[in-house]
């Protein structure tokens, strides 16, 4: 079943929901394709304006593996179309500009992994990641405190960053209280995490 067919089926199913189905379908499906097109249009329009600032660093298209580059573009475009957060779309711009300077050739797995990680990052995970990059030293998870954010959300976000390989982690202590056990770990940005940050968040130097 094609993507268009799936959307048609889902649209029809939403329409059948009593009382609210029709307005929900109109609200979502009536504007979905337009929104997605506008995100890509904005993305590439902004790239076109910003490329002037680093045009001397652009790699020759001959240095790219054509098939790998097409696959990366297809995946990146799909993610941009679906991404609602402007802050995340800015990271895709950084990723793409870094790609234009450092070609996709014999490094497809790494570049695809970067995209897979970008897709899953939340604004909170990005905030914690940037904090640890700036901190530069190992820190206990219990010491990562963000105003207005539940400790459980912070800890869960840190665990996801560890799973992605962006953080190194080692057990520091385990304590037990009335609410059960609590584990404290010492975390730091991994070498892979620094490479990811340089390519996808910090970006090229103008």
XYZ file of C-alpha atoms in Angstrom:
206
model
C 0.000 0.000 0.000
C 1.419 3.384 -0.998
C 1.766 6.298 1.402
C -1.069 8.086 -0.416
C -3.320 5.028 -0.088
C -2.527 4.729 3.629
C -3.404 8.376 4.180
C -6.685 7.872 2.321
C -7.593 4.845 4.453
C -6.658 6.587 7.706
C -8.575 9.689 6.655
C -11.653 7.565 5.990
C -11.316 5.822 9.349
C -11.017 9.125 11.203
C -14.108 10.373 9.386
C -16.137 7.491 10.875
C -15.489 8.572 14.495
C -18.866 9.822 15.817
C -19.318 13.561 16.452
C -15.663 14.599 16.062
C -14.364 12.529 13.140
C -15.181 14.905 10.315
C -13.745 18.087 11.869
C -10.606 16.240 13.017
C -10.059 14.850 9.514
C -10.543 18.302 8.010
C -8.217 19.897 10.546
C -5.414 17.394 10.015
C -5.650 15.894 6.542
C -6.947 19.076 4.932
C -3.669 20.849 5.668
C -1.145 18.013 6.076
C 0.285 17.967 2.573
C 0.451 21.759 2.459
C 2.263 21.917 5.807
C 4.758 19.271 4.752
C 5.487 20.977 1.454
C 5.906 24.329 3.206
C 8.439 22.850 5.644
C 10.613 21.582 2.798
C 10.135 24.784 0.823
C 11.228 26.869 3.815
C 14.135 24.542 4.535
C 15.668 24.749 1.079
C 14.901 28.457 0.685
C 16.838 29.178 3.874
C 19.694 26.900 2.805
C 19.868 28.829 -0.467
C 20.278 32.101 1.412
C 22.770 30.793 3.946
C 24.998 28.886 1.526
C 26.692 32.114 0.463
C 28.432 32.318 3.840
C 30.348 29.064 3.321
C 30.425 28.649 -0.465
C 34.230 28.366 -0.482
C 33.970 25.214 1.632
C 31.419 23.386 -0.540
C 32.569 19.991 -1.759
C 32.356 19.116 -5.434
C 29.323 17.004 -6.269
C 31.780 14.611 -7.964
C 33.097 13.722 -4.511
C 29.726 12.303 -3.415
C 28.560 8.749 -3.853
C 25.408 9.472 -5.856
C 23.330 6.541 -4.576
C 24.274 7.109 -0.936
C 23.616 10.852 -1.208
C 20.188 10.258 -2.755
C 19.304 7.876 0.061
C 20.402 10.414 2.680
C 18.415 13.200 0.981
C 15.301 11.037 0.776
C 15.472 10.146 4.475
C 16.282 13.708 5.527
C 13.402 15.154 3.492
C 10.984 12.632 4.991
C 12.041 13.614 8.494
C 11.840 17.343 7.774
C 8.352 16.964 6.329
C 7.172 15.348 9.556
C 9.068 17.546 12.028
C 6.923 20.221 13.653
C 9.534 21.722 15.999
C 11.435 24.619 14.456
C 14.420 23.936 16.717
C 14.706 20.424 15.283
C 14.428 21.669 11.703
C 17.343 23.996 12.443
C 19.413 20.938 13.344
C 18.556 19.364 9.992
C 19.882 22.522 8.349
C 23.130 22.150 10.270
C 23.306 18.476 9.268
C 22.715 19.277 5.600
C 25.231 22.131 5.494
C 27.843 19.887 7.105
C 27.038 17.255 4.469
C 27.580 19.751 1.655
C 31.063 20.423 3.019
C 31.911 16.819 3.963
C 30.618 14.485 1.205
C 28.591 11.323 1.651
C 31.040 8.719 0.409
C 32.067 5.513 2.175
C 30.446 6.851 5.357
C 26.787 6.113 4.712
C 26.220 4.122 7.911
C 27.494 6.945 10.093
C 25.505 9.644 8.263
C 22.338 7.523 8.349
C 22.864 6.889 12.061
C 23.165 10.630 12.641
C 19.774 11.084 10.955
C 18.220 8.270 12.973
C 19.412 9.918 16.188
C 18.243 13.377 15.096
C 14.793 11.986 14.490
C 14.463 10.755 18.079
C 15.984 13.703 19.940
C 13.564 15.802 21.986
C 14.158 19.463 22.881
C 14.932 18.347 26.451
C 17.488 15.790 25.262
C 19.141 18.438 23.083
C 19.261 20.842 26.029
C 20.889 18.255 28.291
C 23.311 17.240 25.528
C 24.419 20.852 25.006
C 24.815 21.349 28.756
C 27.118 18.340 29.033
C 29.156 19.433 26.000
C 29.716 22.829 27.632
C 30.404 21.277 31.044
C 33.250 19.208 29.522
C 33.711 17.112 32.673
C 32.001 13.960 33.964
C 29.020 14.686 36.196
C 26.636 12.689 38.357
C 23.156 12.304 36.920
C 21.727 13.555 40.230
C 23.582 16.831 39.672
C 21.865 17.486 36.334
C 19.021 19.669 37.562
C 16.861 21.762 35.226
C 14.430 24.320 36.608
C 10.808 23.316 36.125
C 11.661 19.853 34.771
C 10.846 16.707 36.726
C 13.984 14.754 37.710
C 12.452 11.606 36.219
C 12.182 13.302 32.808
C 15.784 14.478 33.028
C 16.997 11.016 34.032
C 14.960 9.355 31.280
C 16.370 11.759 28.694
C 19.903 11.055 29.890
C 19.293 7.304 29.539
C 18.176 7.814 25.942
C 21.337 9.805 25.195
C 23.369 6.941 26.671
C 21.482 4.410 24.507
C 22.262 6.472 21.397
C 25.958 6.362 22.308
C 26.188 10.126 22.809
C 27.000 9.760 26.524
C 29.317 7.444 28.394
C 27.881 6.182 31.665
C 29.155 4.254 34.664
C 27.416 3.318 37.888
C 28.328 5.509 40.853
C 25.933 4.445 43.617
C 22.583 2.862 44.437
C 20.446 4.108 47.297
C 17.170 2.815 48.734
C 14.376 4.831 50.284
C 10.633 4.861 50.813
C 10.089 5.342 47.075
C 12.289 2.414 46.128
C 15.810 2.247 44.761
C 17.587 5.125 43.094
C 20.629 4.745 40.874
C 23.186 7.492 40.392
C 25.554 7.359 37.440
C 28.521 9.378 36.282
C 28.025 10.553 32.712
C 30.150 12.334 30.130
C 29.953 13.065 26.430
C 31.430 10.204 24.401
C 33.817 10.618 21.497
C 30.980 9.668 19.166
C 28.795 12.234 20.937
C 31.344 14.969 20.294
C 31.530 13.979 16.622
C 27.740 14.027 16.397
C 27.591 17.430 18.112
C 30.200 18.885 15.796
C 28.393 17.662 12.671
C 24.729 18.091 13.593
C 24.558 20.828 16.232
C 27.650 23.001 16.170
C 28.102 22.771 12.440
C 30.654 24.254 10.084
C 32.719 27.299 10.954
C 31.856 30.233 8.701
